[in-house]
XYZ file of C-alpha atoms in Angstrom:
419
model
C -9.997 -23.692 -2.746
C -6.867 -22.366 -3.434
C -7.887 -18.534 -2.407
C -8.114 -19.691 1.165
C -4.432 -19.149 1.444
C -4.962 -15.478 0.498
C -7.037 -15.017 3.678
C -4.284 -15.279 5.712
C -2.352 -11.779 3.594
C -5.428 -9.664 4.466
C -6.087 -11.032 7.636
C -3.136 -9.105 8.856
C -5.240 -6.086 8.704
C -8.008 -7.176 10.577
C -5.656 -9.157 12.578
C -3.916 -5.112 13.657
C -7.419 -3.719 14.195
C -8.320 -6.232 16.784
C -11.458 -8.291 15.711
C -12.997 -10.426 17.529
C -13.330 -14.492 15.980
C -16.520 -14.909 14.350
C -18.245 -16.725 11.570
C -16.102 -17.617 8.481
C -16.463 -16.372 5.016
C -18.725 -18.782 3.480
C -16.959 -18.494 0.369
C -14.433 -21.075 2.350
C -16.535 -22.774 4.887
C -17.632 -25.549 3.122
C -13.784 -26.429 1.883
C -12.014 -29.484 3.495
C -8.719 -28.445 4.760
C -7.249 -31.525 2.940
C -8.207 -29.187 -0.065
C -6.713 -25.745 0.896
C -3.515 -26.808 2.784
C -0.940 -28.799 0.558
C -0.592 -26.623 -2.801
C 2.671 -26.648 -2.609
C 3.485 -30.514 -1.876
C 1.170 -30.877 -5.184
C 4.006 -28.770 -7.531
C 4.271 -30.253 -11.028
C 7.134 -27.763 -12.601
C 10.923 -27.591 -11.482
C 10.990 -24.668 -9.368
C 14.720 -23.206 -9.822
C 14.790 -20.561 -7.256
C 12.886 -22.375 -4.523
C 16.915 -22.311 -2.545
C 17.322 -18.596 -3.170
C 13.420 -18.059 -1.648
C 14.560 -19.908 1.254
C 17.541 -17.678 1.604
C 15.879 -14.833 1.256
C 12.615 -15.832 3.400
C 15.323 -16.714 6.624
C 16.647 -12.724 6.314
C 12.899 -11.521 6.783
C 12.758 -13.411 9.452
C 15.989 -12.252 11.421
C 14.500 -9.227 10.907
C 11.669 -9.657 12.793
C 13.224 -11.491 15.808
C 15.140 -8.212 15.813
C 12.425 -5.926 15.339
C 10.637 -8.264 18.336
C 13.452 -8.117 20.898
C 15.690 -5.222 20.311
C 15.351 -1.977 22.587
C 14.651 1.399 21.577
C 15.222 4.533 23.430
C 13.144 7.006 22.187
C 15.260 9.684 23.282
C 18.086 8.279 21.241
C 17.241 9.845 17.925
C 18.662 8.626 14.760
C 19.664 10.775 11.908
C 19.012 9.725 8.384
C 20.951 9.431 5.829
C 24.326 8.362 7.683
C 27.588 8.227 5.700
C 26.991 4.507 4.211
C 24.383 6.058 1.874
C 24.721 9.326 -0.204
C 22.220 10.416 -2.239
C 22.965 9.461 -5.879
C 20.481 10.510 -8.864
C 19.099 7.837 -10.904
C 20.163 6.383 -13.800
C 18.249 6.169 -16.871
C 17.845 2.292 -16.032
C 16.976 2.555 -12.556
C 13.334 2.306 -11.600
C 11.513 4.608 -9.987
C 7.527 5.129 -9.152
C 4.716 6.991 -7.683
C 5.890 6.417 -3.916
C 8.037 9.470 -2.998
C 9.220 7.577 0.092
C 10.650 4.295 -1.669
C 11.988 6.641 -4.686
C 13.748 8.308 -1.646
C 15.251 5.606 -0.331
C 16.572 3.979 -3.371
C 17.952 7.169 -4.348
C 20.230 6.763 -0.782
C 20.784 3.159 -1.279
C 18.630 1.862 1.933
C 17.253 0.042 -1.317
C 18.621 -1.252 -4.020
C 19.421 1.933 -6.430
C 18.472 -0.771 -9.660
C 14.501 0.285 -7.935
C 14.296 -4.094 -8.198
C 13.829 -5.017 -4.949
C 12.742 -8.172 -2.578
C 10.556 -8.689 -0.087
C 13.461 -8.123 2.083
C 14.833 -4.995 0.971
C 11.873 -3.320 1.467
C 11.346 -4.912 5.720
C 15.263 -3.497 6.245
C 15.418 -0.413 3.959
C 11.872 1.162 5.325
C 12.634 0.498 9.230
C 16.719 1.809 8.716
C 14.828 4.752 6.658
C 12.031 5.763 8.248
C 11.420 3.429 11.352
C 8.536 1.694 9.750
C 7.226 -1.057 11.611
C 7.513 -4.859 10.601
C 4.122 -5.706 10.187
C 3.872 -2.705 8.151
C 6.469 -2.831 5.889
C 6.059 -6.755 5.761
C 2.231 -6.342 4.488
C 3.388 -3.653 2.214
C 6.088 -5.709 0.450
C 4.491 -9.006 -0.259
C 0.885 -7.599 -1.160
C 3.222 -5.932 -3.605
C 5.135 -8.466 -5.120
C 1.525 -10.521 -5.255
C -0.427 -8.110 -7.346
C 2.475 -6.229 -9.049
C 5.520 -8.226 -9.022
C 6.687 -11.445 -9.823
C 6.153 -14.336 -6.818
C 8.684 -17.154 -8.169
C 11.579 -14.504 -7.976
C 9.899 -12.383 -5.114
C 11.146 -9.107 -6.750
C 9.210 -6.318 -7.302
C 9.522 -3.150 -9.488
C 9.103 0.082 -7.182
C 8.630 1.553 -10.485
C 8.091 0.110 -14.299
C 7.671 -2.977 -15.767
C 10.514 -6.027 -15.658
C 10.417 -9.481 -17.073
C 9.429 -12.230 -15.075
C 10.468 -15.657 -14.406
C 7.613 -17.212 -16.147
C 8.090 -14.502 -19.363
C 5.545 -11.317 -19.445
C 6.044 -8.386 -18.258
C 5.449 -7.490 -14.409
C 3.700 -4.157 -14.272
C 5.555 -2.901 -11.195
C 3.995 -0.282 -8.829
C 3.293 1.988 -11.487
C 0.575 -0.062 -12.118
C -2.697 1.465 -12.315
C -5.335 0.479 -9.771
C -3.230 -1.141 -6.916
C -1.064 1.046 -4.899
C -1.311 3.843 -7.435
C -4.169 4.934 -8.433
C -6.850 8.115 -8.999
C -6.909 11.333 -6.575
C -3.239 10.861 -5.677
C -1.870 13.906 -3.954
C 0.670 14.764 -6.292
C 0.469 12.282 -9.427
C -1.994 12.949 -12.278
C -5.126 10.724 -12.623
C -4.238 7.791 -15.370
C -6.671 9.247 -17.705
C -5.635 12.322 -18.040
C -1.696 11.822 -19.617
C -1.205 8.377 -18.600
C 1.458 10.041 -16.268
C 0.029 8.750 -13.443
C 3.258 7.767 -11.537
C 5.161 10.741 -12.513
C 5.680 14.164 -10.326
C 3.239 16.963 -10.984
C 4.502 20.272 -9.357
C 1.380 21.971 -10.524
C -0.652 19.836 -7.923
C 2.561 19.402 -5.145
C 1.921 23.537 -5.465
C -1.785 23.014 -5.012
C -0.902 21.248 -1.561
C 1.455 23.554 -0.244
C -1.349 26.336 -0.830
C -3.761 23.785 1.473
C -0.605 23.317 4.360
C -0.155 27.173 3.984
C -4.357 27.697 4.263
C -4.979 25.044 6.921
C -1.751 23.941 8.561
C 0.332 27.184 8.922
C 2.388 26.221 6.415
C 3.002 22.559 7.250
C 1.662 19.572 6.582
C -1.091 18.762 9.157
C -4.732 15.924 9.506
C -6.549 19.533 8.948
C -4.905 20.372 5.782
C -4.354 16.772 4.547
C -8.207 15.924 4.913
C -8.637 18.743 3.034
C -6.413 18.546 0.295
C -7.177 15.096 -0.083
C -10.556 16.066 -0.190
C -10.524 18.539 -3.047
C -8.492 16.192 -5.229
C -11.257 13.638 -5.121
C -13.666 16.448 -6.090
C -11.202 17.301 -9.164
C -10.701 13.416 -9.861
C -14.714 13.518 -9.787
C -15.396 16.198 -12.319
C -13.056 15.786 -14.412
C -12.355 12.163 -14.891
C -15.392 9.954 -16.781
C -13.883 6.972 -15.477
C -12.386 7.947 -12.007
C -12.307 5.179 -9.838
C -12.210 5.026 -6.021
C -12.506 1.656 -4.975
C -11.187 -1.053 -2.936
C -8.467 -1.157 -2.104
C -7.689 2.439 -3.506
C -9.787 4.311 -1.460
C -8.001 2.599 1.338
C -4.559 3.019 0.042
C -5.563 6.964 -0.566
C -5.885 7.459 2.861
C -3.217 5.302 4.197
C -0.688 7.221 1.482
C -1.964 10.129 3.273
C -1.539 9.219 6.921
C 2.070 7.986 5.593
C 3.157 11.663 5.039
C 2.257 12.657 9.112
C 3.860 9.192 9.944
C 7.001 8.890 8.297
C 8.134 12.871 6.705
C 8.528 14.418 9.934
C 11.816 15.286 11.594
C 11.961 14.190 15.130
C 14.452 16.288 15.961
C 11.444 18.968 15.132
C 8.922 17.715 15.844
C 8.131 14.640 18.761
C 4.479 14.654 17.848
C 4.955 13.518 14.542
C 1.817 15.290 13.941
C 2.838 17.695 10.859
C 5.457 17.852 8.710
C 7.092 21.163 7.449
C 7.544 22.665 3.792
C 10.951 22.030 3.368
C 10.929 18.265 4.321
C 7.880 17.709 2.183
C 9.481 19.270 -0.764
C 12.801 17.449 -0.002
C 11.075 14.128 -0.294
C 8.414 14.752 -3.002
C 10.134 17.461 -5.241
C 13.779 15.800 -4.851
C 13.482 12.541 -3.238
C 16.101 12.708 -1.201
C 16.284 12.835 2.995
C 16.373 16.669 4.235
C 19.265 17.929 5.996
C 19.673 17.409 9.635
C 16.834 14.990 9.422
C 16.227 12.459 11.786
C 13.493 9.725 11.904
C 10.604 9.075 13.964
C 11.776 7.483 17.006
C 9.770 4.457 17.846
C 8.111 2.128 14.960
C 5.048 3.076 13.263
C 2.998 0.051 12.103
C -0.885 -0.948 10.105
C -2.730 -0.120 13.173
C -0.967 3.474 13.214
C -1.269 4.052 9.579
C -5.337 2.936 9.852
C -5.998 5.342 12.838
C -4.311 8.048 10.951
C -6.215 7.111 7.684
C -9.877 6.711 9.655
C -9.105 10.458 11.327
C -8.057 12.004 7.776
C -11.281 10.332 6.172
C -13.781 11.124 9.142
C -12.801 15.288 8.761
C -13.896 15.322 5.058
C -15.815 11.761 4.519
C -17.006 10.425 1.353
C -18.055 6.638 0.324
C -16.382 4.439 -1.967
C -17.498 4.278 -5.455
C -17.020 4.964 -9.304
C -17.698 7.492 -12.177
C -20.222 6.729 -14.857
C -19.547 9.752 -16.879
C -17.894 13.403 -14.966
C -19.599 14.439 -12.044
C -21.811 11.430 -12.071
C -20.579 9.290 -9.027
C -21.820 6.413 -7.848
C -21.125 5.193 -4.403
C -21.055 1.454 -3.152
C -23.746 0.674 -0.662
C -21.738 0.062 2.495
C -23.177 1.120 5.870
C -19.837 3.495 6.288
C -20.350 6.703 7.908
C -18.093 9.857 9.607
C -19.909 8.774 12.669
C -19.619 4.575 12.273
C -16.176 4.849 10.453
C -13.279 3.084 12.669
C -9.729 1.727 12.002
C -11.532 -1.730 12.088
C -14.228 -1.594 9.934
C -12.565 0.387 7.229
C -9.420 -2.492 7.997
C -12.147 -5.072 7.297
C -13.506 -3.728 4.290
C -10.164 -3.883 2.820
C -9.745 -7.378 3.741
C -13.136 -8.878 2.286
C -12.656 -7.040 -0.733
C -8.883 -8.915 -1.230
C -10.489 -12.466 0.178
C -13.530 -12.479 -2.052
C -12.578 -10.422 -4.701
C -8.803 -9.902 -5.402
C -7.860 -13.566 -4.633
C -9.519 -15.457 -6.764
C -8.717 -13.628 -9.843
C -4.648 -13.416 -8.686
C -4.984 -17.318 -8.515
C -7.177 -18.049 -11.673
C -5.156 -20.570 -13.825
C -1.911 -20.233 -12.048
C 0.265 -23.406 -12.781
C 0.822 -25.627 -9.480
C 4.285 -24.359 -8.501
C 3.311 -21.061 -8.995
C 0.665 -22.008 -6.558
C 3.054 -22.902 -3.839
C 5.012 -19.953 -4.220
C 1.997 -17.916 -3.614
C 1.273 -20.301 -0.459
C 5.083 -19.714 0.872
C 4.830 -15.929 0.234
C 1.300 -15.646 2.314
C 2.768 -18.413 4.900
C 5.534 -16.081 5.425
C 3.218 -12.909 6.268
C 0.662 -14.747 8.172
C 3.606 -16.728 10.444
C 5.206 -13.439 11.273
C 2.395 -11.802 12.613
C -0.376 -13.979 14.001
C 2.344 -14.176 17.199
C 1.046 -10.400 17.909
C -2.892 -10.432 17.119
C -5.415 -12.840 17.384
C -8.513 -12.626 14.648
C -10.430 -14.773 12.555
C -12.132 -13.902 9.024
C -15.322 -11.946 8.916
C -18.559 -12.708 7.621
C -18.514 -9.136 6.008
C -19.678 -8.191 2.655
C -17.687 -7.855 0.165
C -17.365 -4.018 -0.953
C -16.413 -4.452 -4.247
C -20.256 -6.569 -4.955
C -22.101 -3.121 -5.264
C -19.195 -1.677 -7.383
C -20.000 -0.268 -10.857
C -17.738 -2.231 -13.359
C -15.089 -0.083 -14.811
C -16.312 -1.482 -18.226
C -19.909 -0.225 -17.115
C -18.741 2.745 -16.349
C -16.870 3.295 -19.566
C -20.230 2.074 -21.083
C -22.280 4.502 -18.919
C -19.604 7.753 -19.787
C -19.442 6.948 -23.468
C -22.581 7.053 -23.792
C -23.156 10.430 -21.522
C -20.262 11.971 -23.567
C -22.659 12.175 -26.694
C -25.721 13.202 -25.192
């Protein structure tokens, strides 16, 4: 079964929240490896860029032998931007998206200013930006280029669609239902305008009014929870098809927990626990770095960003689920609670929905190289961090089984739309 090599992408999250081996998905026990190991030796199509890959694959990995061995003094603070990268405004060609913090550094050059970027550009730019971690920024860029970009290149839009290799267009993250999706903190819901990857300063006002009621004026859990909190209550009333699924309801939180982890000034603030109102309108009004800003001093990685998701979600907790009409939402049957909730479990969810859900549909009908591209690209993420964790998949249901279909839910808010 040729989804088995997907376990390996989303096994990196488990793999950070420290699960212990246990039964394997059955959805895979019953397959001889002879069946899910050689895709790519079984390639039936030239494959032109397979050199450039392999160029491009041996810079990710210098990067993490120096991520692994170099030393960091934390008392050593770095100040971002440095005089290699100005900020320059976008061109009417360039790309740019919903994520403030990749917008930002294309804008200074730590990426690619075109907004087209590799797997690569995104490891080097994010840790020289904003100290992200590898195994971080690593998950982040290939889960990226699998469901939004284009694998036989390994480029990625950060914001519209491009061509791809194999012809089509390649949605980029402005995608809806990936990264981006419903309840963002400062993007409309698709619905709506279909602006859902552009700025909206009525709701980046709305959050400064939440920092100003619950954080003293800066960014803080308390008035992140909350915030975060009343947009799904707006998403929920006003949007007859708003969706807050796997992995969006994830990604909602970890967007979130983002802001604390990588906005702050260190030279302000060590904690890295809030982040103040002109930083946050520096990076989400005009993408750019503040002045005198300086990054967080030690890396940040998955198992940071799902403890600060799991504390954001506990303080105002609601389940996963789907509209069927406004105000009619309809959560999944998981056993989640504030009180059972963990980095782990919530980590796990994410992961069975992508191994018994998202993987089979990515690989549905792909042609055989594509195949081994798709192999080479989860090979990549799984060799570079198994090293650090030890884990193996989870008999765990998968949360998108209980889901309401959108199309049911379309169905379901037609219908309550004429009652």
């Amino acid at each position: 079964m040729h989804a088995a090599f997907l376990v390996r992408i989303l096994a990196v999250v488990c793999l950070a929240f420290s699960i212990a081996p246990g039964t394997a998905f059955p959805f895979y026990a019953d397959q001889p490896r002879s069946q899910i190991v050689p895709i790519s030796e079984r390639a039936s199509i030239p494959d032109p860029l397979a050199h450039t890959r392999a160029a491009q694959r041996q810079r990710i990995l210098a990067r993490r032998n120096e991520a692994r061995f170099e030393k960091r003094d934390p008392a050593q603070l770095v100040r971002v931007p440095d005089s290699n990268h100005p900020y320059k405004a976008p061109t009417k060609s360039d790309k740019r998206g919903p994520c403030p913090g990749l917008n930002t550094l294309a804008n200074h050059g730590y990426l690619p200013r075109s907004g087209i970027v590799h797997a690569h550009d995104i490891v080097e730019g994010t840790a020289a930006g904003f100290n992200l971690g590898f195994d971080l920024a690593t998950f982040l860029a290939l889960f990226g280029i699998l469901v939004d970009g284009d694998p036989l290149s390994g480029m990625l839009s950060i914001g519209g669609p491009t061509k791809g290799i194999l012809g089509g267009g390649k949605a980029g993250l402005n995608n809806h239902g990936h990264f981006e999706g419903d309840a963002s903190l400062t993007r409309s819901d698709e619905y709506f305008n279909g602006a859902n990857y552009q700025f909206n300063a009525n709701l980046f006002n709305k959050l400064k009014s939440f920092n100003d009621q619950y954080g003293n004026g800066s960014a803080t859990v308390d008035s992140l929870a909350q915030y975060r909190y009343q947009r799904f209550q707006e998403s929920k009333a006003d949007n007859p098809y708003f969706s807050f699924v796997f992995p969006r309801y994830f990604f909602s939180y970890a967007e979130t927990s983002l802001v604390l982890n990588s906005f702050p000034s260190a030279a302000k603030n060590t904690s890295g626990v809030s982040t103040d109102l002109s930083d946050l309108s520096s990076f989400f009004v005009n993408q750019t770095f503040p002045d005198e800003w300086y990054r967080k001093a030690t890396p940040f990685g998955l198992l940071d960003i799902a403890v600060g998701a799991t504390e954001i979600l506990t303080r105002k907790f609601v389940l996963p689920g789907q509209n069927s009409g406004k105000s009619n939402y309809v959560p999944l049957g998981l056993n989640l609670s504030a009180d059972t909730l963990t980095p782990q479990n919530l980590g796990c969810a994410v992961y069975s929905f992508v191994v018994q859900s998202l993987a089979p549909s990515l690989l549905q009908g792909l042609v055989d190289t594509l195949l081994g591209v798709v192999d080479a690209l989860l090979g990549d993420l799984s060799e570079t961090l198994e090293h650090t964790f030890d884990c193996a998949p989870q008999n765990i249901k998968d949360p998108a089984a209980t889901a309401p279909t959108t199309a049911t839910a379309k169905a379901t808010a037609t219908t309550a739309s004429k009652a």
